Backbone as numpy.savetxt, mean C-alpha at the origin, in Angstrom:
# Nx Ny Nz CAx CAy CAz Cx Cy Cz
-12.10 -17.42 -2.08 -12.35 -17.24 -3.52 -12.83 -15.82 -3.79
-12.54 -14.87 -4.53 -12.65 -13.58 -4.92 -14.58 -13.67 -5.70
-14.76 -13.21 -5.65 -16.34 -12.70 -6.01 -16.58 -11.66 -6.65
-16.77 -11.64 -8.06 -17.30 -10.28 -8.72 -18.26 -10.09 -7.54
-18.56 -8.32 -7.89 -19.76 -7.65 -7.22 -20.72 -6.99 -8.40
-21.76 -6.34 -7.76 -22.48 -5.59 -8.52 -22.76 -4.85 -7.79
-22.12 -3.33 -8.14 -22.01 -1.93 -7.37 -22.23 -0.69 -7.80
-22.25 0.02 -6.93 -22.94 1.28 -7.52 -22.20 2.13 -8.36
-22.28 2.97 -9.15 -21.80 3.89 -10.20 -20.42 4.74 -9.56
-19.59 4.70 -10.54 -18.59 5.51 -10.73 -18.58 6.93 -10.37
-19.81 7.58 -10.89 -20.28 8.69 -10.62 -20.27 9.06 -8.96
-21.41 7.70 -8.53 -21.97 8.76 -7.49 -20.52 7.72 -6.10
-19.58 7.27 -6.55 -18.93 6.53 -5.35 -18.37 7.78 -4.66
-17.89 7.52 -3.38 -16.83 8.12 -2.54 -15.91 7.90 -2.22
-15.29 6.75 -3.16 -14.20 5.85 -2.55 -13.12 6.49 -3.87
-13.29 7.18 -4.75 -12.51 7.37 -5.98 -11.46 8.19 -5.24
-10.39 7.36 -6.45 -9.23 7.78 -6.26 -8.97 9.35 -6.76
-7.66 10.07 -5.96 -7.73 11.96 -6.17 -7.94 12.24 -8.14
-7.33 11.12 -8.35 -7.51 11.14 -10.42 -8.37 11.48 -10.95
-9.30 9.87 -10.31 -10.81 9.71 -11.29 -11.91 10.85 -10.67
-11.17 12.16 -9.72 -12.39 13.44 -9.36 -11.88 14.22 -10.30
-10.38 13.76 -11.10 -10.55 14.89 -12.58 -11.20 14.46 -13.49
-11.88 13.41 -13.44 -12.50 12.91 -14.90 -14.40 13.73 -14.95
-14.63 13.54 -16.61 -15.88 14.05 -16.53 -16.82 13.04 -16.21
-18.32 13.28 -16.16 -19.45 12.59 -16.05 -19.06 11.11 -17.10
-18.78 11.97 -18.54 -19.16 10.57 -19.46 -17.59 10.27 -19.29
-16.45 10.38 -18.82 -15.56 9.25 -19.10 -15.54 8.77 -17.74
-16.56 9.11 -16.58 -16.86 8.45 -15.26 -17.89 6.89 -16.07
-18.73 7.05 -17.08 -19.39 6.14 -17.92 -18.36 5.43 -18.25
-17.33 5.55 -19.19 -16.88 4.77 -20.01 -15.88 3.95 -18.58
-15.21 4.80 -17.61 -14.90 3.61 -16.55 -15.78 2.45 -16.03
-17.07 2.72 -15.68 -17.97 2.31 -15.36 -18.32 0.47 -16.36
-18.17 1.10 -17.47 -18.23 0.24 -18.36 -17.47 -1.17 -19.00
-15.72 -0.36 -18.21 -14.83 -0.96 -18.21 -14.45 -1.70 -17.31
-14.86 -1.90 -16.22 -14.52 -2.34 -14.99 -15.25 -3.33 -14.45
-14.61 -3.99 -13.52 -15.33 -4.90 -12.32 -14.40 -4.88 -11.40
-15.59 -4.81 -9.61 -15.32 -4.98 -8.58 -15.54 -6.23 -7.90
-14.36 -6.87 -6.99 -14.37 -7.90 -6.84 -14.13 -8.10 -5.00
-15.09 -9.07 -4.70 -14.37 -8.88 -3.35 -12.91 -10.51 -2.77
-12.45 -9.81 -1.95 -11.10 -10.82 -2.03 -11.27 -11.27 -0.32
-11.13 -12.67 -0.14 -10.70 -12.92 1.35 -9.05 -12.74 1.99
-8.93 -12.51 3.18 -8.11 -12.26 3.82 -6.60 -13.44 2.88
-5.79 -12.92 2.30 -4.59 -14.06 2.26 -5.18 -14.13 0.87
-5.67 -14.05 0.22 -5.96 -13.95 -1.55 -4.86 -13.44 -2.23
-4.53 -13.99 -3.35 -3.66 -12.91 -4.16 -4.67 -12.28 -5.04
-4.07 -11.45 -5.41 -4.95 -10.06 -6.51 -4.08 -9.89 -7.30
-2.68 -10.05 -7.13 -1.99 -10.23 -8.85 -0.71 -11.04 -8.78
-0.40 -11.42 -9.78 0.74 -12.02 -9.76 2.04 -11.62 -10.20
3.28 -11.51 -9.84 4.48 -10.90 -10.65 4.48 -11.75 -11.76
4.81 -10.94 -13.07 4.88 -11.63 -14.25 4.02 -12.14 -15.07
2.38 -11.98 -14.34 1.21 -11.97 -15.20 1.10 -10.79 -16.16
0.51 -11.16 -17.16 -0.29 -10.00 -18.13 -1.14 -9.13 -17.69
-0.73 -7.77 -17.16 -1.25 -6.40 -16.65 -2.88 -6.38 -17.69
-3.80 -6.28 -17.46 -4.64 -5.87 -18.11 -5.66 -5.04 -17.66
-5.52 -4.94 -16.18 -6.15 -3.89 -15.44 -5.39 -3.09 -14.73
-5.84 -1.54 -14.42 -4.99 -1.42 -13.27 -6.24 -1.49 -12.28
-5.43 -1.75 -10.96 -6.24 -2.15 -9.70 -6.65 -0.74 -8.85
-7.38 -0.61 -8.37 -8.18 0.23 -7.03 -8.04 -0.68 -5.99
-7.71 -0.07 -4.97 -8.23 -0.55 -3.55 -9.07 0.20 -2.93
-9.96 -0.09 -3.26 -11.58 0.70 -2.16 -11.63 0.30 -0.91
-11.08 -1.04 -0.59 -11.15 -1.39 0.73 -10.31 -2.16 1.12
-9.93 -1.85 2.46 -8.78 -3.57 2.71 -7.56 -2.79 2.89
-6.43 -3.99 3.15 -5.10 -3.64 3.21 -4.51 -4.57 2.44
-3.29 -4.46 1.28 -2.70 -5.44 0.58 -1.39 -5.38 0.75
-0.64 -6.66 0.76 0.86 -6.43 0.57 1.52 -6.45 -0.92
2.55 -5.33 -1.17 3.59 -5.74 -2.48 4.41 -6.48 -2.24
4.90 -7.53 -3.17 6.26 -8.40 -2.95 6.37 -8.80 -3.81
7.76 -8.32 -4.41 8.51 -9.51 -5.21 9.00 -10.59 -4.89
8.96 -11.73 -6.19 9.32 -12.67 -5.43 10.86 -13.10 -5.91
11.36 -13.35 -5.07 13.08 -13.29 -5.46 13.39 -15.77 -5.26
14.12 -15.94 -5.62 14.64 -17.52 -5.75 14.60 -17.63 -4.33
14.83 -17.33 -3.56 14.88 -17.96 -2.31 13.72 -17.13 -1.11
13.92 -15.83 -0.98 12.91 -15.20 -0.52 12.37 -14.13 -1.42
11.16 -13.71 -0.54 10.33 -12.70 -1.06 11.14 -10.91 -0.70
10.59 -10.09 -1.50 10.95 -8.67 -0.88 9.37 -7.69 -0.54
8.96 -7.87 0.23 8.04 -6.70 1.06 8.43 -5.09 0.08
7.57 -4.89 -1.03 7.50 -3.67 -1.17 7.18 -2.48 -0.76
6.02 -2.93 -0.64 4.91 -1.81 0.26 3.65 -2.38 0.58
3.21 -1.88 1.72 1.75 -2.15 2.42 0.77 -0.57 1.80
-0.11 -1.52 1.57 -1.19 -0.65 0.35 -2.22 -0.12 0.98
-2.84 0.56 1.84 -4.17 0.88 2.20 -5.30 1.36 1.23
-6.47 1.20 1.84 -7.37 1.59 0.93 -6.97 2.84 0.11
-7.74 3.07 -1.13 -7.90 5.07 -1.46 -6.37 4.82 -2.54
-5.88 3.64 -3.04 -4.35 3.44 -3.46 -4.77 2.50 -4.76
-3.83 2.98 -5.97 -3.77 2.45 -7.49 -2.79 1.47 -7.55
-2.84 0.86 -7.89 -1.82 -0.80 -7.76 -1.55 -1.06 -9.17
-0.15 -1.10 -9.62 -0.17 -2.01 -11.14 0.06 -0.49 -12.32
0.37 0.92 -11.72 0.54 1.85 -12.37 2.39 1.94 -13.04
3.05 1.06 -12.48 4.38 0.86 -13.30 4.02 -0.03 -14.80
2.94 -0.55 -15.18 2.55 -1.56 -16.20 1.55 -0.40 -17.14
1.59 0.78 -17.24 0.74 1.38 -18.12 1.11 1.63 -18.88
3.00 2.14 -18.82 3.65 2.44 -19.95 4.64 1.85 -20.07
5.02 0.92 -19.21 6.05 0.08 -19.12 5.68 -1.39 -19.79
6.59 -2.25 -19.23 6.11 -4.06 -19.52 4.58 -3.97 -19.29
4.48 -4.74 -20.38 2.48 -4.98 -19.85 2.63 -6.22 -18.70
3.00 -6.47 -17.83 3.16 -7.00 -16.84 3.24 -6.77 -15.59
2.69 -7.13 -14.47 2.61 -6.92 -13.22 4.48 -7.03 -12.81
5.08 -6.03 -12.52 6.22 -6.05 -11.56 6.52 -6.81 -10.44
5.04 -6.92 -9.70 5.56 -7.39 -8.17 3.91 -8.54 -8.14
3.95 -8.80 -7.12 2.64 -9.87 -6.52 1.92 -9.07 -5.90
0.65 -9.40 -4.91 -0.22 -8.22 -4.43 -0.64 -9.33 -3.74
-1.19 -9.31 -2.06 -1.96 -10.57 -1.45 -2.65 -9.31 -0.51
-3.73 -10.09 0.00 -4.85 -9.16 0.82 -4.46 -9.53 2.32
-4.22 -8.34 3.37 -3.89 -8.48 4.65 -5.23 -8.88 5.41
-6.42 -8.67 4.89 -7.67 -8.78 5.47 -8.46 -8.49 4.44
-9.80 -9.03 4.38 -10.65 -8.86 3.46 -10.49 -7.98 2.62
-10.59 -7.43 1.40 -10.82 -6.21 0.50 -11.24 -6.81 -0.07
-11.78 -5.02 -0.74 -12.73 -5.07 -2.52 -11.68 -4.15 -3.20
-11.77 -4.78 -4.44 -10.71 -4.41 -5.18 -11.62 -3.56 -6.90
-11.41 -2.78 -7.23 -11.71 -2.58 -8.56 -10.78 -2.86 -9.93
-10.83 -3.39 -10.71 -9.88 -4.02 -11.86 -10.75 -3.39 -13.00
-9.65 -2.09 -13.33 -9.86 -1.10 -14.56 -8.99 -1.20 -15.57
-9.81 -1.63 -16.79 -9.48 -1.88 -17.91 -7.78 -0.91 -18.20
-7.01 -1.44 -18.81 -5.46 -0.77 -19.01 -6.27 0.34 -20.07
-6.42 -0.15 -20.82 -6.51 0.94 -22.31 -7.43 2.03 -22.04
-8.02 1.46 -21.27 -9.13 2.62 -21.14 -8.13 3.76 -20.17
-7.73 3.31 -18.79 -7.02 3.93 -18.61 -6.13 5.10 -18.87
-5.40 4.49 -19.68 -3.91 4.68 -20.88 -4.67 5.72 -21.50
-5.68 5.88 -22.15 -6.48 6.66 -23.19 -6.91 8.04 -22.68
-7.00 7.80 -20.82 -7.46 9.11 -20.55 -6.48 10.02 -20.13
-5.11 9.52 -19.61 -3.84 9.96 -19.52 -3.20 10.78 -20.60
-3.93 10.65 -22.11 -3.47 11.43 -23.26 -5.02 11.95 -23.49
-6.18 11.81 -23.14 -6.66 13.03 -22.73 -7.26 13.64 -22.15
-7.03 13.88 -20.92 -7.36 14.36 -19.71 -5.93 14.97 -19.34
-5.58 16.14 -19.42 -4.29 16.95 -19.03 -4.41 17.06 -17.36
-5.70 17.44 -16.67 -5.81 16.82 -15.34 -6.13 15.52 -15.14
-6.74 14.98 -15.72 -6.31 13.56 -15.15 -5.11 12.92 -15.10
-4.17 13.37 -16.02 -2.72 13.10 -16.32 -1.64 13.83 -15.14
-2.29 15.26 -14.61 -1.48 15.96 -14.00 -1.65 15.28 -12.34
-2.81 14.60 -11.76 -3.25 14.31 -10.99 -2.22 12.93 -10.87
-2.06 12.02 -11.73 -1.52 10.72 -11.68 -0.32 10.87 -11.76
0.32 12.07 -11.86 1.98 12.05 -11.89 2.14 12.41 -10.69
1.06 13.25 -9.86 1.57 13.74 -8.48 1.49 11.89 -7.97
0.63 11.51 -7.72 0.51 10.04 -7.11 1.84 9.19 -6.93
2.16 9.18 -8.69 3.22 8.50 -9.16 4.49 9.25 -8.37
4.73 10.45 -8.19 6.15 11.34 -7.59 5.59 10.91 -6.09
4.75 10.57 -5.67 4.18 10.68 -3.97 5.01 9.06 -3.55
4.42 8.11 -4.75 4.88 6.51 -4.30 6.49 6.87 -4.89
7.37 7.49 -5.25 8.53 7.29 -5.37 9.00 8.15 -4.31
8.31 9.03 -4.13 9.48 9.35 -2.97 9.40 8.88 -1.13
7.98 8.15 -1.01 8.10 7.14 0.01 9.09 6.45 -0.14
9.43 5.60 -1.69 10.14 4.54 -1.92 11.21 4.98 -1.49
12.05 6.43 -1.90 13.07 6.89 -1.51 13.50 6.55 -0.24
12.24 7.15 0.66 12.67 7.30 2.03 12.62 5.84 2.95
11.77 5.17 2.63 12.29 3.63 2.93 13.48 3.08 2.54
13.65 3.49 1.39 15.11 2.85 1.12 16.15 3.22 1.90
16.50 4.48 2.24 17.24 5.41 2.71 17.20 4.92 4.43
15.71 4.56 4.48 15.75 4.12 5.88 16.19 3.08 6.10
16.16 1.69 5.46 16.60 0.17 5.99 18.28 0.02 5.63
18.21 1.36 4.67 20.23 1.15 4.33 21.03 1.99 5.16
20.29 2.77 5.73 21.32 3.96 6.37 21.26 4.03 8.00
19.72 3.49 8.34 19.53 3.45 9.97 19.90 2.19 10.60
19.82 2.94 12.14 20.20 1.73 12.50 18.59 0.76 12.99
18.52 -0.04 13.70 17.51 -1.08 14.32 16.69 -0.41 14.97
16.93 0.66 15.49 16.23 1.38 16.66 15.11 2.45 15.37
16.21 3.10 14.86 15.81 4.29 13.75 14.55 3.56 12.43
14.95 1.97 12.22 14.25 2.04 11.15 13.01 1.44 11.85
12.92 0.38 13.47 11.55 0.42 13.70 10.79 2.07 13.92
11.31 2.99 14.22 10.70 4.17 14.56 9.87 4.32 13.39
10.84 4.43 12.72 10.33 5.13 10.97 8.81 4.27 10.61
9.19 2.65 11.04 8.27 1.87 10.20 6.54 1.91 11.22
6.69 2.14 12.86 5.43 2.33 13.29 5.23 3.65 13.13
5.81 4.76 12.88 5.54 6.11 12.22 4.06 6.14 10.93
5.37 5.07 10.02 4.54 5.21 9.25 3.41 4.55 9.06
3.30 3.40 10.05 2.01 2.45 10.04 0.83 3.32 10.91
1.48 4.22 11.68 0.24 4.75 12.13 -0.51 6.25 11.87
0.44 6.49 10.56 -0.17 8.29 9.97 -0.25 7.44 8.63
0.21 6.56 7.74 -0.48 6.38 6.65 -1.22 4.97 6.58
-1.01 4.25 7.18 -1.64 2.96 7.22 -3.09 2.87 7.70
-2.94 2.97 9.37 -3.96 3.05 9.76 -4.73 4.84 10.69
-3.83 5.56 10.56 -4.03 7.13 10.93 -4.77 7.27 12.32
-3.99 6.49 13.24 -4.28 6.32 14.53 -3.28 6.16 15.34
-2.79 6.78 16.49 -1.41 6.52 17.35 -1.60 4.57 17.78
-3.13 4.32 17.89 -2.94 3.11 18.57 -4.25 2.18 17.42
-3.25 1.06 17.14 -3.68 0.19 16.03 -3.68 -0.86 15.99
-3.66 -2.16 15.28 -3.66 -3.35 15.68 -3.56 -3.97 14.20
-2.09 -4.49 14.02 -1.89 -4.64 12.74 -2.60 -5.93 12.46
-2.50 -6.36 11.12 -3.42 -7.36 10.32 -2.51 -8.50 9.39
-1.57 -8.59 9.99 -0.27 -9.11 9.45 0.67 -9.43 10.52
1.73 -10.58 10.28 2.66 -11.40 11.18 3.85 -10.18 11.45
4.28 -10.86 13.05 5.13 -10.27 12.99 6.27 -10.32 11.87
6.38 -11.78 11.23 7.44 -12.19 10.87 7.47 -10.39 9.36
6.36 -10.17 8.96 6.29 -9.54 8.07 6.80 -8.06 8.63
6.44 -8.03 9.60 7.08 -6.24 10.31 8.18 -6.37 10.11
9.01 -7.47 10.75 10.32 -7.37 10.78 11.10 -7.19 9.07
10.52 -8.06 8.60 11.01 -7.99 6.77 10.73 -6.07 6.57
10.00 -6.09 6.75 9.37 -4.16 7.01 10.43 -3.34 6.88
11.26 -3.52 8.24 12.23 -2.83 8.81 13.42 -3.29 8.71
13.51 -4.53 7.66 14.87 -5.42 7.48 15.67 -5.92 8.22
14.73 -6.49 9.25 15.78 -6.75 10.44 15.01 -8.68 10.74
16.02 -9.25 11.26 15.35 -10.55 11.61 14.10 -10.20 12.67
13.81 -11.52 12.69 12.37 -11.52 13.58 12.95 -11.57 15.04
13.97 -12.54 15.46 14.60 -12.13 17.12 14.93 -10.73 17.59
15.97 -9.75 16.13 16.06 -8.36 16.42 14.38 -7.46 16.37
14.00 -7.87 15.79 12.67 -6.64 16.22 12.09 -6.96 17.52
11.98 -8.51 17.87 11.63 -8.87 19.36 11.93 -7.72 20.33
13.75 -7.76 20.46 14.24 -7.13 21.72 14.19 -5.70 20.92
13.92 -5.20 19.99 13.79 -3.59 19.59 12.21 -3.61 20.27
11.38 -4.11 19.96 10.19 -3.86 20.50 9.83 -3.82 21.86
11.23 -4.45 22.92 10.77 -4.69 24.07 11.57 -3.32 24.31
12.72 -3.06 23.73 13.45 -2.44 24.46 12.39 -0.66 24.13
11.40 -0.59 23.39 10.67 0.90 23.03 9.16 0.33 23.81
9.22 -0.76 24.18 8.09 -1.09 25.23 8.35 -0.73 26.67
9.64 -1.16 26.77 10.26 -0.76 28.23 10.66 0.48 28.64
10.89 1.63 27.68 11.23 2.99 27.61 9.78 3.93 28.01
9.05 2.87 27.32 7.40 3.73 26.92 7.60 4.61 26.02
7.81 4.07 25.03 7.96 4.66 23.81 6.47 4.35 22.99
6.48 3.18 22.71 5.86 2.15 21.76 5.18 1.38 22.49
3.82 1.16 22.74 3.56 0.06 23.66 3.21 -1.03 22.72
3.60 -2.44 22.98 3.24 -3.39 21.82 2.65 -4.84 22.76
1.66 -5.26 22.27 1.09 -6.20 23.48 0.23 -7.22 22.12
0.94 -8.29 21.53 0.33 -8.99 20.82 0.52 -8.62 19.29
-0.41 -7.87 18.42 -0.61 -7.44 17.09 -1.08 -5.86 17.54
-1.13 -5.36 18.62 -1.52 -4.01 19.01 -0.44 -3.55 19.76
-0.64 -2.23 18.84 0.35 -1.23 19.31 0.22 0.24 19.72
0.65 0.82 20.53 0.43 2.05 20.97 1.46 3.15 20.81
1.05 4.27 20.07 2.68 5.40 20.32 2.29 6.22 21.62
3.39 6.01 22.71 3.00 6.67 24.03 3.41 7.78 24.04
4.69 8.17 23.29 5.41 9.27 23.22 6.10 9.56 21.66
5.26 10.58 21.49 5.36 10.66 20.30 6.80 11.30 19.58
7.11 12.32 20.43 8.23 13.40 20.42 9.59 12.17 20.33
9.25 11.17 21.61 10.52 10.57 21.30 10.84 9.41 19.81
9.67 9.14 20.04 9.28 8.61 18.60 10.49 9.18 17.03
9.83 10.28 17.38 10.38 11.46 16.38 11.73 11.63 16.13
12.48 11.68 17.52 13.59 11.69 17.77 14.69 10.48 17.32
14.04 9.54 17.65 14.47 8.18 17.11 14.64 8.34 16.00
13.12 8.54 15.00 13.29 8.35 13.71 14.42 9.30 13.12
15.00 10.91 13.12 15.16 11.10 13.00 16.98 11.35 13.06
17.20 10.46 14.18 18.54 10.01 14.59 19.12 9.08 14.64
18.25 7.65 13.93 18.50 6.62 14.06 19.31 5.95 13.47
């Protein structure tokens, strides 16, 4: 069950997103004012596709998954790490959540009022200039995932996908994910038997060491190589 909190000021946090360090003292107040932090257990949802957007979300802590949900299966958007704005396609778009949001492991989440939001985007010219870099940063990941599960092959797009789990996810060569395999494989668009023998076959190279939900990059260069030829 999710749990409001009662937390410390806007002002003095360290967890703010690169945006809210363009905002001033008093519209750090009027966020303050607008908001609540909530904490979420592991497997929680935090939004729903097709609900009424009325916040946008912070992740201060935790890891979350995106997914739409399609008639028969789901689609794996993106894996969210902390320090990340959730629900920013609904500010000027549908007042509606696009996709679903579920928690890979515990998080605290902040849920900031839309309007208030919306209000500082027309005026705050840096706060505005700050949220378009964000916004161009999550589209052109999107790019390059896309580009990766349509154009590589099995070998190329696991490279790409522990690449990126271990410089933006968790920013460690050796990690220990918080999520099923069955979900890596959706990751990298490949069934769950093909990532099996991709994983054994970059386990057996010493590429990738993978032993359970932990994983190791042994060699990084070839790593690279993969991704880049795959």
């Amino acid at each position: 069950m999710a749990i409001p909190l009662k937390t410390q000021s806007c002002k003095i946090c360290t967890h703010k997103s690169s945006c809210f360090k363009k905002l001033t003292l008093p519209e750090l107040e009027v966020i303050d004012e607008n908001r609540l932090e909530i904490n979420y257990k592991n497997g929680e949802m935090v939004c729903k596709q097709g609900s009424f957007a009325s916040h946008i979300l912070f992740l201060k802590k935790g890891l979350i998954k995106l997914y739409i949900e399609g008639k028969d299966k789901n689609l794996i958007v993106a894996i969210v790490p902390a320090g990340n704005l959730i629900g920013l396609p609904s500010l000027f778009g549908d007042p509606i959540f696009h996709y679903s949001a579920v928690t890979y492991e515990d998080s605290t989440v902040c849920l900031l009022n839309i309007d208030v939001f919306r209000n500082f985007t027309q005026e705050n010219a840096c706060f505005s200039s700050e949220l378009i870099k964000i916004i161009n940063e999550t589209t052109i990941q999107s790019y390059d995932r896309f580009f990766s599960i349509s154009q590589k092959n099995m070998h190329g797009r696991y490279a790409d996908l522990i690449s990126c789990l271990s410089e933006k996810i968790y920013q460690n060569p050796k990690f220990n994910i918080t999520f099923s395999r069955k979900d890596l494989a959706e990751l990298a668009s490949m069934s769950a038997e093909s990532l099996s023998r991709v994983i054994k076959d970059f386990d057996k190279d010493k590429i990738v060491s993978a032993k359970g939900k932990e994983f190791e990059i042994l060699d990084q260069k070839r790593l690279l190589s993969i991704s880049q030829n795959g």
